[in-house]
Amino acid sequence: VKPAKVIAGVILVVISVALVAVGRYHFGPKGRLTFDPRTSSRSQGNPHAPIWVVEYLDYQCKSCALSVPIIHEFMSKHPGKVYLQLRFHPLPRAHRHAIRAAIYGECAAKQKKFWPMHNLLFEKQDEWGPSESPDAFFNRYAVQAGLDDQRLSACVDDPATKTAVMAERDEGQAIGVKSTPTFFVNGKMSVGVIGLKELLEAQSGQKGKEPT
Amino acid sequence: VIALTIMRVAAALAFMVSGFVKLMEPHENFLAVIQRFEILSGWPAEMMAVVLPWGELILGVFLLAGLWTRFSSGGLWFFSSMFSILSLNWWWKIGSPFSSVPAKQIM
């Protein structure tokens, strides 16, 4: 190995590392996950729990629907130890009704009926997902969830609701959320449902043990 | 020679961009892609998610600069072959490897 080549190689590696550092500074994730009081109506569990789970979701994403029973089972196994907070991260390029579904979710949250609406949106994903205009389905779920019709219409038609949803998505993007579902379990990021169980068990310290 | 140089530069740039783009975001995003193939999990998958983008970038830079071209092109060939085989294997079993639903849930 010629010393000149090694020196050139080392210089190129150093330049590459520097470029990545500069790139990350300009284009990389900005800021950290922080507590968001706006999502309190989309939260479940004990806020003082040792395990904090924040999920960025898209209602038209299949994996997000698969994560619902995983989280539910984990919370049932560890009562009082988990705090779950849901944040919207619609991906309209992949899912054309994702923003609209998130708007309905947000409006349900404003009426303190978020969880029944949330569950219905995921349960009936195959029903409203392929439709051309999903509002009729959403309105039917809203009735089932017990939402006030007039307040719902006003909220859904209010441009501020969409702005709030999109702002939440932008905040997710800023901290590095690119796809859904993305979880932060005590601040540790996990993308998709495959690594979720592993991460939850690791955080609970219950790995390899029977749930108590 | 010109054609080979063009191919070398094009391959080098493709891997450099691929590595650079992955390094601009949290490694967990790429980790999800690795986990989806269901070959690696735990710390080996995590290590792969951290190391592989650097490998793509550095070997791409070496290939572009004409340094250790056999080694760097061999390394990049290994990366791309590995992912091609895994993707084909997935397609054979399931469908698109970039679907957001894990194989075990589909099957």
mmCIF file of C-alpha atoms in Angstrom, chain A:
data_model
loop_
_atom_site.group_PDB
_atom_site.id
_atom_site.type_symbol
_atom_site.label_atom_id
_atom_site.label_comp_id
_atom_site.label_asym_id
_atom_site.label_seq_id
_atom_site.Cartn_x
_atom_site.Cartn_y
_atom_site.Cartn_z
ATOM 1 C CA VAL A 1 0.000 0.000 0.000
ATOM 2 C CA LYS A 2 1.482 3.323 -1.066
ATOM 3 C CA PRO A 3 1.628 5.947 1.720
ATOM 4 C CA ALA A 4 0.403 8.646 -0.687
ATOM 5 C CA LYS A 5 -2.737 6.617 -1.383
ATOM 6 C CA VAL A 6 -3.358 6.108 2.329
ATOM 7 C CA ILE A 7 -2.959 9.827 2.983
ATOM 8 C CA ALA A 8 -5.336 10.621 0.087
ATOM 9 C CA GLY A 9 -7.814 8.076 1.467
ATOM 10 C CA VAL A 10 -7.668 9.561 4.965
ATOM 11 C CA ILE A 11 -8.138 13.080 3.558
ATOM 12 C CA LEU A 12 -11.179 11.939 1.547
ATOM 13 C CA VAL A 13 -12.705 10.249 4.618
ATOM 14 C CA VAL A 14 -12.192 13.413 6.685
ATOM 15 C CA ILE A 15 -13.753 15.561 3.937
ATOM 16 C CA SER A 16 -16.719 13.143 3.690
ATOM 17 C CA VAL A 17 -17.286 13.219 7.456
ATOM 18 C CA ALA A 18 -17.116 17.022 7.429
ATOM 19 C CA LEU A 19 -19.599 17.226 4.538
ATOM 20 C CA VAL A 20 -22.007 14.906 6.354
ATOM 21 C CA ALA A 21 -21.685 17.023 9.512
ATOM 22 C CA VAL A 22 -22.433 20.207 7.538
ATOM 23 C CA GLY A 23 -25.282 18.462 5.687
ATOM 24 C CA ARG A 24 -26.830 17.216 8.917
ATOM 25 C CA TYR A 25 -26.595 20.698 10.383
ATOM 26 C CA HIS A 26 -28.504 22.179 7.435
ATOM 27 C CA PHE A 27 -30.789 19.344 6.305
ATOM 28 C CA GLY A 28 -30.825 16.927 9.239
ATOM 29 C CA PRO A 29 -33.357 16.606 12.080
ATOM 30 C CA LYS A 30 -33.876 19.799 14.024
ATOM 31 C CA GLY A 31 -34.754 19.836 17.670
ATOM 32 C CA ARG A 32 -36.001 17.024 19.855
ATOM 33 C CA LEU A 33 -39.295 15.470 20.747
ATOM 34 C CA THR A 34 -40.955 17.653 23.345
ATOM 35 C CA PHE A 35 -44.108 17.515 25.378
ATOM 36 C CA ASP A 36 -46.985 18.907 23.375
ATOM 37 C CA PRO A 37 -49.954 20.081 25.482
ATOM 38 C CA ARG A 38 -52.126 20.298 22.324
ATOM 39 C CA THR A 39 -52.195 16.510 22.161
ATOM 40 C CA SER A 40 -53.515 15.970 25.692
ATOM 41 C CA SER A 41 -56.920 14.984 24.291
ATOM 42 C CA ARG A 42 -55.139 12.384 22.173
ATOM 43 C CA SER A 43 -53.291 10.874 25.106
ATOM 44 C CA GLN A 44 -53.971 7.833 27.224
ATOM 45 C CA GLY A 45 -52.572 6.562 30.503
ATOM 46 C CA ASN A 46 -50.705 8.088 33.389
ATOM 47 C CA PRO A 47 -48.724 11.218 32.440
ATOM 48 C CA HIS A 48 -46.285 10.429 35.259
ATOM 49 C CA ALA A 49 -45.736 6.879 33.969
ATOM 50 C CA PRO A 50 -42.141 5.707 33.499
ATOM 51 C CA ILE A 51 -42.736 4.742 29.862
ATOM 52 C CA TRP A 52 -43.700 7.463 27.431
ATOM 53 C CA VAL A 53 -44.814 6.399 23.976
ATOM 54 C CA VAL A 54 -45.379 9.027 21.298
ATOM 55 C CA GLU A 55 -46.713 7.704 18.009
ATOM 56 C CA TYR A 56 -46.777 9.583 14.705
ATOM 57 C CA LEU A 57 -49.548 8.033 12.640
ATOM 58 C CA ASP A 58 -51.395 8.181 9.367
ATOM 59 C CA TYR A 59 -54.944 6.792 9.387
ATOM 60 C CA GLN A 60 -54.605 5.279 5.931
ATOM 61 C CA CYS A 61 -51.394 3.422 6.777
ATOM 62 C CA LYS A 62 -51.792 -0.345 7.249
ATOM 63 C CA SER A 63 -48.850 -0.649 9.616
ATOM 64 C CA CYS A 64 -50.347 2.048 11.840
ATOM 65 C CA ALA A 65 -53.512 -0.049 12.115
ATOM 66 C CA LEU A 66 -51.361 -3.062 13.059
ATOM 67 C CA SER A 67 -49.686 -1.080 15.815
ATOM 68 C CA VAL A 68 -52.993 -0.421 17.622
ATOM 69 C CA PRO A 69 -53.341 -3.939 19.180
ATOM 70 C CA ILE A 70 -49.604 -4.071 19.979
ATOM 71 C CA ILE A 71 -49.769 -0.845 21.972
ATOM 72 C CA HIS A 72 -53.082 -1.837 23.536
ATOM 73 C CA GLU A 73 -51.694 -5.214 24.659
ATOM 74 C CA PHE A 74 -48.560 -3.596 26.078
ATOM 75 C CA MET A 75 -50.605 -1.032 28.007
ATOM 76 C CA SER A 76 -52.851 -3.782 29.381
ATOM 77 C CA LYS A 77 -49.801 -5.771 30.522
ATOM 78 C CA HIS A 78 -48.276 -2.742 32.213
ATOM 79 C CA PRO A 79 -51.183 -0.844 33.773
ATOM 80 C CA GLY A 80 -50.250 2.612 35.020
ATOM 81 C CA LYS A 81 -46.739 2.351 33.588
ATOM 82 C CA VAL A 82 -47.365 3.685 30.109
ATOM 83 C CA TYR A 83 -48.371 7.078 28.777
ATOM 84 C CA LEU A 84 -49.384 7.119 25.120
ATOM 85 C CA GLN A 85 -49.613 10.235 23.028
ATOM 86 C CA LEU A 86 -50.729 10.222 19.397
ATOM 87 C CA ARG A 87 -49.669 12.791 16.841
ATOM 88 C CA PHE A 88 -50.824 13.159 13.270
ATOM 89 C CA HIS A 89 -48.413 12.601 10.444
ATOM 90 C CA PRO A 90 -50.522 12.290 7.270
ATOM 91 C CA LEU A 91 -48.622 11.304 4.128
ATOM 92 C CA PRO A 92 -50.900 12.503 1.296
ATOM 93 C CA ARG A 93 -48.547 11.398 -1.509
ATOM 94 C CA ALA A 94 -49.073 7.779 -0.476
ATOM 95 C CA HIS A 95 -52.519 8.098 1.118
ATOM 96 C CA ARG A 96 -54.922 10.498 -0.543
ATOM 97 C CA HIS A 97 -57.435 10.634 2.345
ATOM 98 C CA ALA A 98 -54.880 10.770 5.159
ATOM 99 C CA ILE A 99 -55.203 14.507 5.807
ATOM 100 C CA ARG A 100 -59.002 14.382 5.787
ATOM 101 C CA ALA A 101 -58.985 11.454 8.232
ATOM 102 C CA ALA A 102 -56.594 13.320 10.528
ATOM 103 C CA ILE A 103 -58.903 16.374 10.405
ATOM 104 C CA TYR A 104 -61.812 14.202 11.575
ATOM 105 C CA GLY A 105 -59.555 12.736 14.274
ATOM 106 C CA GLU A 106 -58.607 16.212 15.452
ATOM 107 C CA CYS A 107 -62.256 17.338 15.471
ATOM 108 C CA ALA A 108 -63.196 14.264 17.510
ATOM 109 C CA ALA A 109 -60.422 15.144 19.964
ATOM 110 C CA LYS A 110 -61.879 18.644 20.354
ATOM 111 C CA GLN A 111 -65.143 17.032 21.452
ATOM 112 C CA LYS A 112 -63.256 14.650 23.810
ATOM 113 C CA LYS A 113 -64.365 11.697 21.665
ATOM 114 C CA PHE A 114 -61.014 11.014 20.096
ATOM 115 C CA TRP A 115 -60.515 7.362 21.072
ATOM 116 C CA PRO A 116 -63.770 5.920 19.685
ATOM 117 C CA MET A 117 -63.262 7.861 16.432
ATOM 118 C CA HIS A 118 -59.606 6.848 16.280
ATOM 119 C CA ASN A 119 -60.498 3.171 16.693
ATOM 120 C CA LEU A 120 -63.232 3.374 14.059
ATOM 121 C CA LEU A 121 -60.946 5.069 11.534
ATOM 122 C CA PHE A 122 -58.469 2.211 11.851
ATOM 123 C CA GLU A 123 -61.051 -0.588 12.079
ATOM 124 C CA LYS A 124 -62.848 0.613 8.946
ATOM 125 C CA GLN A 125 -59.695 1.544 7.026
ATOM 126 C CA ASP A 126 -60.520 -0.874 4.186
ATOM 127 C CA GLU A 127 -63.988 0.645 3.858
ATOM 128 C CA TRP A 128 -63.148 4.350 3.498
ATOM 129 C CA GLY A 129 -59.620 4.001 2.097
ATOM 130 C CA PRO A 130 -60.558 2.992 -1.467
ATOM 131 C CA SER A 131 -63.570 5.340 -1.699
ATOM 132 C CA GLU A 132 -63.487 8.471 -3.852
ATOM 133 C CA SER A 133 -65.024 10.676 -1.196
ATOM 134 C CA PRO A 134 -64.616 9.345 2.342
ATOM 135 C CA ASP A 135 -66.567 12.101 4.158
ATOM 136 C CA ALA A 136 -69.810 10.109 4.163
ATOM 137 C CA PHE A 137 -67.993 7.270 5.931
ATOM 138 C CA PHE A 138 -66.290 9.637 8.362
ATOM 139 C CA ASN A 139 -69.603 11.288 9.220
ATOM 140 C CA ARG A 140 -71.140 7.878 9.886
ATOM 141 C CA TYR A 141 -68.254 6.955 12.203
ATOM 142 C CA ALA A 142 -68.654 10.323 13.930
ATOM 143 C CA VAL A 143 -72.292 9.468 14.707
ATOM 144 C CA GLN A 144 -71.192 6.073 16.044
ATOM 145 C CA ALA A 145 -68.530 7.772 18.159
ATOM 146 C CA GLY A 146 -71.149 10.133 19.587
ATOM 147 C CA LEU A 147 -69.896 13.396 18.105
ATOM 148 C CA ASP A 148 -72.068 16.475 17.895
ATOM 149 C CA ASP A 149 -72.922 16.887 14.209
ATOM 150 C CA GLN A 150 -72.979 20.693 14.043
ATOM 151 C CA ARG A 151 -69.752 21.159 15.976
ATOM 152 C CA LEU A 152 -68.132 18.506 13.809
ATOM 153 C CA SER A 153 -69.139 20.218 10.543
ATOM 154 C CA ALA A 154 -67.872 23.582 11.773
ATOM 155 C CA CYS A 155 -64.593 22.052 12.880
ATOM 156 C CA VAL A 156 -64.021 20.012 9.698
ATOM 157 C CA ASP A 157 -64.718 23.048 7.485
ATOM 158 C CA ASP A 158 -62.499 25.331 9.545
ATOM 159 C CA PRO A 159 -59.182 25.855 7.678
ATOM 160 C CA ALA A 160 -57.467 26.210 11.051
ATOM 161 C CA THR A 161 -58.024 22.505 11.714
ATOM 162 C CA LYS A 162 -56.111 21.494 8.606
ATOM 163 C CA THR A 163 -53.419 24.046 9.414
ATOM 164 C CA ALA A 164 -53.013 22.514 12.878
ATOM 165 C CA VAL A 165 -52.770 18.998 11.438
ATOM 166 C CA MET A 166 -50.184 20.046 8.877
ATOM 167 C CA ALA A 167 -48.211 21.964 11.498
ATOM 168 C CA GLU A 168 -48.060 18.796 13.569
ATOM 169 C CA ARG A 169 -46.814 16.877 10.547
ATOM 170 C CA ASP A 170 -44.155 19.517 9.879
ATOM 171 C CA GLU A 171 -42.999 19.306 13.496
ATOM 172 C CA GLY A 172 -42.669 15.538 13.086
ATOM 173 C CA GLN A 173 -40.661 15.976 9.904
ATOM 174 C CA ALA A 174 -38.375 18.428 11.653
ATOM 175 C CA ILE A 175 -37.368 15.812 14.224
ATOM 176 C CA GLY A 176 -36.762 13.178 11.527
ATOM 177 C CA VAL A 177 -40.139 11.445 11.106
ATOM 178 C CA LYS A 178 -40.324 10.317 7.500
ATOM 179 C CA SER A 179 -42.761 7.423 7.462
ATOM 180 C CA THR A 180 -45.495 6.016 9.641
ATOM 181 C CA PRO A 181 -45.876 4.644 12.181
ATOM 182 C CA THR A 182 -42.911 6.228 13.919
ATOM 183 C CA PHE A 183 -42.674 5.778 17.664
ATOM 184 C CA PHE A 184 -40.641 7.478 20.326
ATOM 185 C CA VAL A 185 -40.447 5.270 23.400
ATOM 186 C CA ASN A 186 -38.866 7.338 26.165
ATOM 187 C CA GLY A 187 -37.296 9.402 23.400
ATOM 188 C CA LYS A 188 -35.839 6.413 21.502
ATOM 189 C CA MET A 189 -37.066 6.389 17.924
ATOM 190 C CA SER A 190 -38.480 3.289 16.242
ATOM 191 C CA VAL A 191 -39.966 3.148 12.754
ATOM 192 C CA GLY A 192 -42.578 0.542 11.812
ATOM 193 C CA VAL A 193 -44.106 -2.182 13.936
ATOM 194 C CA ILE A 194 -41.321 -4.776 13.660
ATOM 195 C CA GLY A 195 -38.956 -3.097 16.098
ATOM 196 C CA LEU A 196 -41.740 -1.716 18.285
ATOM 197 C CA LYS A 197 -42.351 -4.765 20.488
ATOM 198 C CA GLU A 198 -38.622 -5.188 21.060
ATOM 199 C CA LEU A 199 -38.237 -1.558 22.029
ATOM 200 C CA LEU A 200 -41.273 -1.575 24.321
ATOM 201 C CA GLU A 201 -40.049 -4.686 26.118
ATOM 202 C CA ALA A 202 -36.550 -3.266 26.440
ATOM 203 C CA GLN A 203 -37.930 -0.065 27.961
ATOM 204 C CA SER A 204 -40.199 -1.899 30.368
ATOM 205 C CA GLY A 205 -37.356 -4.114 31.595
ATOM 206 C CA GLN A 206 -39.693 -7.064 31.246
ATOM 207 C CA LYS A 207 -37.921 -8.762 28.343
ATOM 208 C CA GLY A 208 -37.920 -12.537 28.710
ATOM 209 C CA LYS A 209 -40.127 -12.441 31.786
ATOM 210 C CA GLU A 210 -43.780 -13.223 32.203
ATOM 211 C CA PRO A 211 -45.883 -10.095 32.552
ATOM 212 C CA THR A 212 -46.802 -9.385 36.148
#
